[in-house]
Structure formats: structure tokens, C-alpha cells
CSV table of C-alpha atoms in Angstrom, one decimal:
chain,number,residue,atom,x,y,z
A,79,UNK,CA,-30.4,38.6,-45.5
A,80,UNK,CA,-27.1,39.9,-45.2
A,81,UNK,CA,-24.8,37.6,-43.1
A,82,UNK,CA,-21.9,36.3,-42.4
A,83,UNK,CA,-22.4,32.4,-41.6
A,84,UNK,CA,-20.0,30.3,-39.6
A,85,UNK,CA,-19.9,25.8,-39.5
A,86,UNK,CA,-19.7,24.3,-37.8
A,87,UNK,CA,-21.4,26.1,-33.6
A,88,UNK,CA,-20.2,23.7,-31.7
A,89,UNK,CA,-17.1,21.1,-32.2
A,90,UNK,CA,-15.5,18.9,-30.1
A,91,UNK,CA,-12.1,17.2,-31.7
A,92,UNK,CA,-9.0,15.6,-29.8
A,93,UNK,CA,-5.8,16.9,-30.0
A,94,UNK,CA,-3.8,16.4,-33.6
A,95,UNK,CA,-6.7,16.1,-35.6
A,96,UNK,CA,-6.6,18.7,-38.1
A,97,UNK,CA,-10.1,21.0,-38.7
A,98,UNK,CA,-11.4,23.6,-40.5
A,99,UNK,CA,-14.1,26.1,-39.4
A,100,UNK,CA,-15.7,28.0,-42.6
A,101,UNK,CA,-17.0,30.9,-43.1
A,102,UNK,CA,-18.6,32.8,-45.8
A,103,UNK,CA,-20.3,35.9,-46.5
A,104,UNK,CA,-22.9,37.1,-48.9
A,105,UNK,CA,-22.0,40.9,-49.1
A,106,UNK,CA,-19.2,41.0,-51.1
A,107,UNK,CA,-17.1,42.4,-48.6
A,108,UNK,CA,-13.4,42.8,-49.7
A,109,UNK,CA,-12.6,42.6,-45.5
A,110,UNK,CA,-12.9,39.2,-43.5
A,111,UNK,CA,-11.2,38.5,-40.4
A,112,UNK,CA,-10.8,35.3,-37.5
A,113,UNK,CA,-11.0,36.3,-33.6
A,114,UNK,CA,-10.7,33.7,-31.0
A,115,UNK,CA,-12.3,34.9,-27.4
A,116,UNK,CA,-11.1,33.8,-24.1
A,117,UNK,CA,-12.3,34.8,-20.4
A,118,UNK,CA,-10.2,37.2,-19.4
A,119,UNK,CA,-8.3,37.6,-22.8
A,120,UNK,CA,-11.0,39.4,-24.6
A,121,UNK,CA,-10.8,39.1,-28.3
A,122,UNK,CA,-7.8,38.3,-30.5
A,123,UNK,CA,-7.0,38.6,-34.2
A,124,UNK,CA,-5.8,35.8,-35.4
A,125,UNK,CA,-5.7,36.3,-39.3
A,126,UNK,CA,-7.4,38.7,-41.5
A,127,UNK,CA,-7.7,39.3,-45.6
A,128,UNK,CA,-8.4,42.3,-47.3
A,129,UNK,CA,-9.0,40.6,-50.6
A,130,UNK,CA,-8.9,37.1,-52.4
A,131,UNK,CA,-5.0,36.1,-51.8
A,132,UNK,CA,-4.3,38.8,-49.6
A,133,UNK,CA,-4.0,37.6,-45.9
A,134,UNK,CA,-1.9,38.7,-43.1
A,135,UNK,CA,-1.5,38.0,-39.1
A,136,UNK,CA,-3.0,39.2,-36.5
A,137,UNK,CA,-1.9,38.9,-32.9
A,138,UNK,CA,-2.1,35.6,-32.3
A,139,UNK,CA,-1.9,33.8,-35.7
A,140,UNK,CA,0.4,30.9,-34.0
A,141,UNK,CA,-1.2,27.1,-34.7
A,142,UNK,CA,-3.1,28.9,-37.1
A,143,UNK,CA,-4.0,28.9,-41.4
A,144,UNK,CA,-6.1,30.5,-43.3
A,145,UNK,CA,-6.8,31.1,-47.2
A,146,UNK,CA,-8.6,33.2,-49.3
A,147,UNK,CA,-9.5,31.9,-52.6
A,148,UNK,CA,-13.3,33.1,-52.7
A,149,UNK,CA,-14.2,36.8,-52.1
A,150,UNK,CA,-16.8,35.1,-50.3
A,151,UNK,CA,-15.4,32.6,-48.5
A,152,UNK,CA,-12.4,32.7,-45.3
A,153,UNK,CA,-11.8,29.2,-43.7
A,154,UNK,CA,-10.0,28.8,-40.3
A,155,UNK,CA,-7.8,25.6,-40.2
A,156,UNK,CA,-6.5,24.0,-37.8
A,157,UNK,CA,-3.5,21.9,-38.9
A,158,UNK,CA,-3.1,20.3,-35.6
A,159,UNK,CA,-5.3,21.5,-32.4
A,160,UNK,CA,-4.1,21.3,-29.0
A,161,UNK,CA,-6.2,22.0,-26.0
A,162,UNK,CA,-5.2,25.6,-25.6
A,163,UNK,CA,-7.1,26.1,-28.9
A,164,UNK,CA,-10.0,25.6,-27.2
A,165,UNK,CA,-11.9,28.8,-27.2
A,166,UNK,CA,-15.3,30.9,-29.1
A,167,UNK,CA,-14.1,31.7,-32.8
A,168,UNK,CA,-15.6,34.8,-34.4
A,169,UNK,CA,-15.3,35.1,-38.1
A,170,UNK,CA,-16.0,38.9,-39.7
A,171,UNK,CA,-16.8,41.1,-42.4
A,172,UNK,CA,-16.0,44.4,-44.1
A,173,UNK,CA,-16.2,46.9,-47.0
A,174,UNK,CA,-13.3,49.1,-47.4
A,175,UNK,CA,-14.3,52.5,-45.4
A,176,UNK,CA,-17.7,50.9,-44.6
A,177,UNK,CA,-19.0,51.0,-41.1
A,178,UNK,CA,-18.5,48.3,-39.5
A,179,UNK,CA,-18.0,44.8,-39.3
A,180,UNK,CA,-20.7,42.1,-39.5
A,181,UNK,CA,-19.6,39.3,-37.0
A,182,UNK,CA,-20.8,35.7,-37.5
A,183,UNK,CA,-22.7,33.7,-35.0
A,184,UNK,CA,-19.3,32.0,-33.5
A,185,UNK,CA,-18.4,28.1,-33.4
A,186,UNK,CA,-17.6,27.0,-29.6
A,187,UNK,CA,-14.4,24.8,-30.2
A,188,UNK,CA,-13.1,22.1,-27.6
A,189,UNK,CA,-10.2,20.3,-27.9
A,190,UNK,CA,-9.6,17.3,-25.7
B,245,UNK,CA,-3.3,51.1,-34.3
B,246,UNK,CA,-4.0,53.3,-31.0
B,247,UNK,CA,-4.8,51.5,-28.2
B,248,UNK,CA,-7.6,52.1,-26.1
B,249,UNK,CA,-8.8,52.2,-22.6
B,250,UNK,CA,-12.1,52.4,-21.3
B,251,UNK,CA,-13.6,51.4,-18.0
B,252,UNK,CA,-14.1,47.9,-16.9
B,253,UNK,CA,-17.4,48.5,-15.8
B,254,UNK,CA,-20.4,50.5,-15.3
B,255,UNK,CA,-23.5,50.4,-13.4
B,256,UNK,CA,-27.1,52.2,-14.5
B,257,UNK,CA,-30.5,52.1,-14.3
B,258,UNK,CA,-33.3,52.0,-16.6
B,259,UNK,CA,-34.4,54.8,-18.1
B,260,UNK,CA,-31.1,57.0,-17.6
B,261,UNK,CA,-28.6,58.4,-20.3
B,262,UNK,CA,-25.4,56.2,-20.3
B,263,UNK,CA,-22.1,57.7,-21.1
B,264,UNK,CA,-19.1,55.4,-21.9
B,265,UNK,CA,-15.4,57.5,-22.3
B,266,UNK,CA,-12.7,55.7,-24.1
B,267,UNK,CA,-9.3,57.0,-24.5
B,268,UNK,CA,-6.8,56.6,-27.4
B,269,UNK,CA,-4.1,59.0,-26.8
B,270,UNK,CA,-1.6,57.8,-29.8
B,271,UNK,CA,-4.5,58.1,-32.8
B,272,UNK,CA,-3.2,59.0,-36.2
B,273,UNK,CA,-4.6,61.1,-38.4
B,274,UNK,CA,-6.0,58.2,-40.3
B,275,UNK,CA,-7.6,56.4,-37.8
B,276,UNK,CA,-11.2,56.6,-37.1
B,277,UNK,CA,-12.9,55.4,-33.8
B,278,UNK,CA,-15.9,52.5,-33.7
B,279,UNK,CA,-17.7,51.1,-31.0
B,280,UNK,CA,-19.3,47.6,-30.8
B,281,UNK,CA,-21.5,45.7,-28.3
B,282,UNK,CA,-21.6,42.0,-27.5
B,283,UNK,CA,-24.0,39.9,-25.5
B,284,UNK,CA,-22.5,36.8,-23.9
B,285,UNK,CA,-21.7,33.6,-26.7
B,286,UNK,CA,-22.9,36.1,-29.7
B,287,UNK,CA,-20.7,37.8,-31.8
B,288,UNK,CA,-20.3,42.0,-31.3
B,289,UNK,CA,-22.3,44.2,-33.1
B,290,UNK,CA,-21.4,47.1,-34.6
B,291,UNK,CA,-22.9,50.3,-32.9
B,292,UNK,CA,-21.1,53.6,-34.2
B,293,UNK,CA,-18.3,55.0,-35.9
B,294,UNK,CA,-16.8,58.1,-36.4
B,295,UNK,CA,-14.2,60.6,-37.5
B,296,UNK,CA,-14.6,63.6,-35.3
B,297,UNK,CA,-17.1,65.7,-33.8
B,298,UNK,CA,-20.5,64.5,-33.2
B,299,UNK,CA,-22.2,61.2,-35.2
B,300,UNK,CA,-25.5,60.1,-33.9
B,301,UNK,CA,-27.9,57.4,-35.1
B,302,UNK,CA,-30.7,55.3,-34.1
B,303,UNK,CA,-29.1,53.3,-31.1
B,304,UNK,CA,-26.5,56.0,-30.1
B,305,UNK,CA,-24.3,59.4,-30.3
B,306,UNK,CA,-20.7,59.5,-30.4
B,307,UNK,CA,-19.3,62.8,-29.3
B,308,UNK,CA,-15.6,63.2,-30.5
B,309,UNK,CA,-13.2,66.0,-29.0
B,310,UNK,CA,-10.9,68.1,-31.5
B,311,UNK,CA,-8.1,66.2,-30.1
B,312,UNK,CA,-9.2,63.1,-31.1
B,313,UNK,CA,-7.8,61.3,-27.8
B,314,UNK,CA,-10.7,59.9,-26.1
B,315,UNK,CA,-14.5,59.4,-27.5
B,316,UNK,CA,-17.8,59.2,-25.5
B,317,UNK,CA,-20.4,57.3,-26.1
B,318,UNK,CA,-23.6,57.6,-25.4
B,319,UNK,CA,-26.5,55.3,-25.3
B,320,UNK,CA,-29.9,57.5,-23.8
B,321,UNK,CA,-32.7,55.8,-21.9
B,322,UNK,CA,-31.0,52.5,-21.3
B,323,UNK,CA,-33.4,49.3,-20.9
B,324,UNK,CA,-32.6,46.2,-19.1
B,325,UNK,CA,-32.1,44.8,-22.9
B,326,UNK,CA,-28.9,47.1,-23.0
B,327,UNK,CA,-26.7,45.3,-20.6
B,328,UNK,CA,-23.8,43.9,-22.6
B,329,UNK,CA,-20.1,44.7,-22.9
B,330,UNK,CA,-19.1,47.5,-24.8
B,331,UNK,CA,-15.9,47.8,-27.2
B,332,UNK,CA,-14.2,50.9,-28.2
B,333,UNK,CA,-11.4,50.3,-31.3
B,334,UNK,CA,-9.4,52.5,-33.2
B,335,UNK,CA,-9.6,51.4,-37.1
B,336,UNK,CA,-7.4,52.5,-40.1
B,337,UNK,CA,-8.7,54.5,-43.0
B,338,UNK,CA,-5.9,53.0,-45.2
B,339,UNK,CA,-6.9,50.7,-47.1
B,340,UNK,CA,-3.9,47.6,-46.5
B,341,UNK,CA,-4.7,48.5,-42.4
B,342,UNK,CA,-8.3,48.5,-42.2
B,343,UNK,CA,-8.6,44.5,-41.9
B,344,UNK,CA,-6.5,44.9,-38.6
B,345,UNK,CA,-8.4,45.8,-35.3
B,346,UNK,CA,-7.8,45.5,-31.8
B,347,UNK,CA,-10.1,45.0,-29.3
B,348,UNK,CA,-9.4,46.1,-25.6
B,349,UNK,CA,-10.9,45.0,-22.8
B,350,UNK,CA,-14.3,46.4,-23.3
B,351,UNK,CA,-16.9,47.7,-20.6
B,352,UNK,CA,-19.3,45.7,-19.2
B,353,UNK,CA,-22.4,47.5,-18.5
B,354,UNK,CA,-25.3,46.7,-16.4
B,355,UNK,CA,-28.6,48.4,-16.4
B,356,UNK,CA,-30.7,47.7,-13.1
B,357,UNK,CA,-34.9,47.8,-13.2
């Protein structure tokens, strides 16, 4: 099944202790992206890739890292969370003029 | 990217044709216009994209003006299953912009029995 797959759902960490969030997909999509969603805020690139080693901001990259060293593979770190990290990550999925983005299931971070 | 604007929410019933506009006055020429939907704690799901004109599928139609500055989309015979939030986003057909999209504020629609 075609999918992109997000770990971990749910996490809850304290403040300074670094995490990562991975995410892979299994369509060889050259696209992959990071959105965090907030009430009220909607939701927000924070980094994206168009291809292994190519990565650049999006609007609110700030406490924020990323790499892409897999095609398959995009993982969301978190050198050192603070509490107004604390949000519903989205990680995504692309082919160059294909339609649409496949979303992954989301990982509900809280940071205490 | 264009920005877009679209209405914060809409009210329907079942069975009805829904029609969502979205604007994007400041589209390029490269820029094509897609439309997601997302349920509460899930991840959106693409829905439509297109160019200009008319694109329709399965789920829904996309009528596109010459002018490119707004989109409509349209979703006919809503169910109660249909009530999400609705995103409209302008995306680049060049290839070292396409991995950037912005989402707006979406509309939240609610079908009624």
C-alpha cells in the first residue's frame, strides 16, 4: 500500500531533550515535506526536500533540522524542544508534477 | 506562491451541490491550483488539481476561469461524511518550487441531515 508512515503518534518529552520524528515513504517520491498545525494557525511548512540532499525552509523552520539522506526517508529533529513546539506534525509526499501530496498519519507532540 | 483566500465557513445540507470559491489574485503563469480536505487529528487529503478550465473526477469538479484568479470547487450531493475543512493552495510547476506550499486558512464545511 502506498503510504507515507510517520513514528512515533503520540510523544510526550520535557523541554531540552532532543527528538526526532521519522518519516518514510514507499513511493519514490522525489518531494517530502514537514507541517506543524496549530488551532488557529492552520498549517505551517517547516522544511521541505525536493531530493536526497536537497532541503530548504519553509515558513517556520526556527528550532527546527531536517536531512535527507534516503529518497525514502525525511526525519524531523528536534535539537532542543521547548513547549511552544508542542503541536500535530504532518510529514508529506510528492512526485515532481504529480497530483498531490500523500500526508502521513501525524505524531501529536507535547512538550512539558 | 499566490496566496489564497476562501471562506471560513460554509453551511449545507445533505444531498445538495456544494460550491467552495477561492481566490488567488497574484497567480503566475506557472502555478497550478489544488485542493485538499482534512478531518480533525488526520492528515489532509488530496482532492483536485488543476491548470485551467474544467477538471472533474470521482469526488469533485474544479471549474477554473480564464483569468486564473479564483477557482471553484465543487463537491455534488454532499453526505454528512463530507463535513471537514477544505484547503485551497496555489503550487509551482517549477521543479526547485514545487516542494513549497502554503496553506491558508481553509473552509470548514458542515453538512446538516
Amino acid at each position: 500500500e502506498a503510504q507515507v508512515t510517520q513514528n512515533p503518534r503520540y510523544l510526550i518529552t520535557v523541554t531540552g531533550k532532543k527528538l526526532t520524528v521519522t518519516c518514510s515513504q514507499n513511493m519514490n517520491h522525489e518531494y517530502m515535506s514537514w507541517y506543524r498545525q496549530d488551532p488557529g494557525l492552520g498549517l505551517r511548512q517547516i522544511y521541505y526536500s525536493m531530493n536526497v540532499e536537497v532541503t530548504d525552509k519553509g515558513d517556520v523552520p526556527e528550532g527546527y533540522k531536517v536531512s535527507r539522506k534516503e529518497k525514502r526517508n525525511f526525519p524531523l529533529i528536534l535539537e532542543s524542544p521547548s513547549p511552544n513546539q508542542t503541536s500535530l506534525y504532518f510529514c508529506a509526499s510528492s512526485a515532481p508534477g504529480h497530483y498531490g501530496y500523500t500526508f502521513g498519519s501525524g505524531t501529536r507532540l507535547t512538550v512539558v | 506562491l499566490a496566496k489564497t483566500t476562501q471562506p471560513i465557513s460554509m453551511d449545507s445540507y445533505e444531498g445538495q451541490e456544494v460550491n467552495i470559491t477561492c481566490s488567488h489574485n497574484n497567480i503566475a503563469t506557472n502555478d497550478y491550483i489544488t485542493w485538499y480536505q482534512q478531518f480533525p487529528s488526520q492528515g489532509p487529503r488530496f482532492i483536485i488539481q488543476g491548470y485551467k478550465t474544467k477538471v472533474t473526477n470521482e469526488v469533485a469538479s474544479l471549474f477554473i476561469p480564464a483569468d486564473r484568479k479564483s477557482s471553484t470547487l465543487s463537491l455534488p450531493r454532499v453526505s454528512l461524511s463530507d463535513t471537514a475543512v477544505y484547503y485551497c493552495l496555489v503550487g509551482s510547476l517549477i521543479y526547485n518550487q514545487g516542494g513549497k506550499l502554503i496553506f491558508g486558512q481553509g473552509t470548514e464545511l458542515s453538512v446538516k441531515p
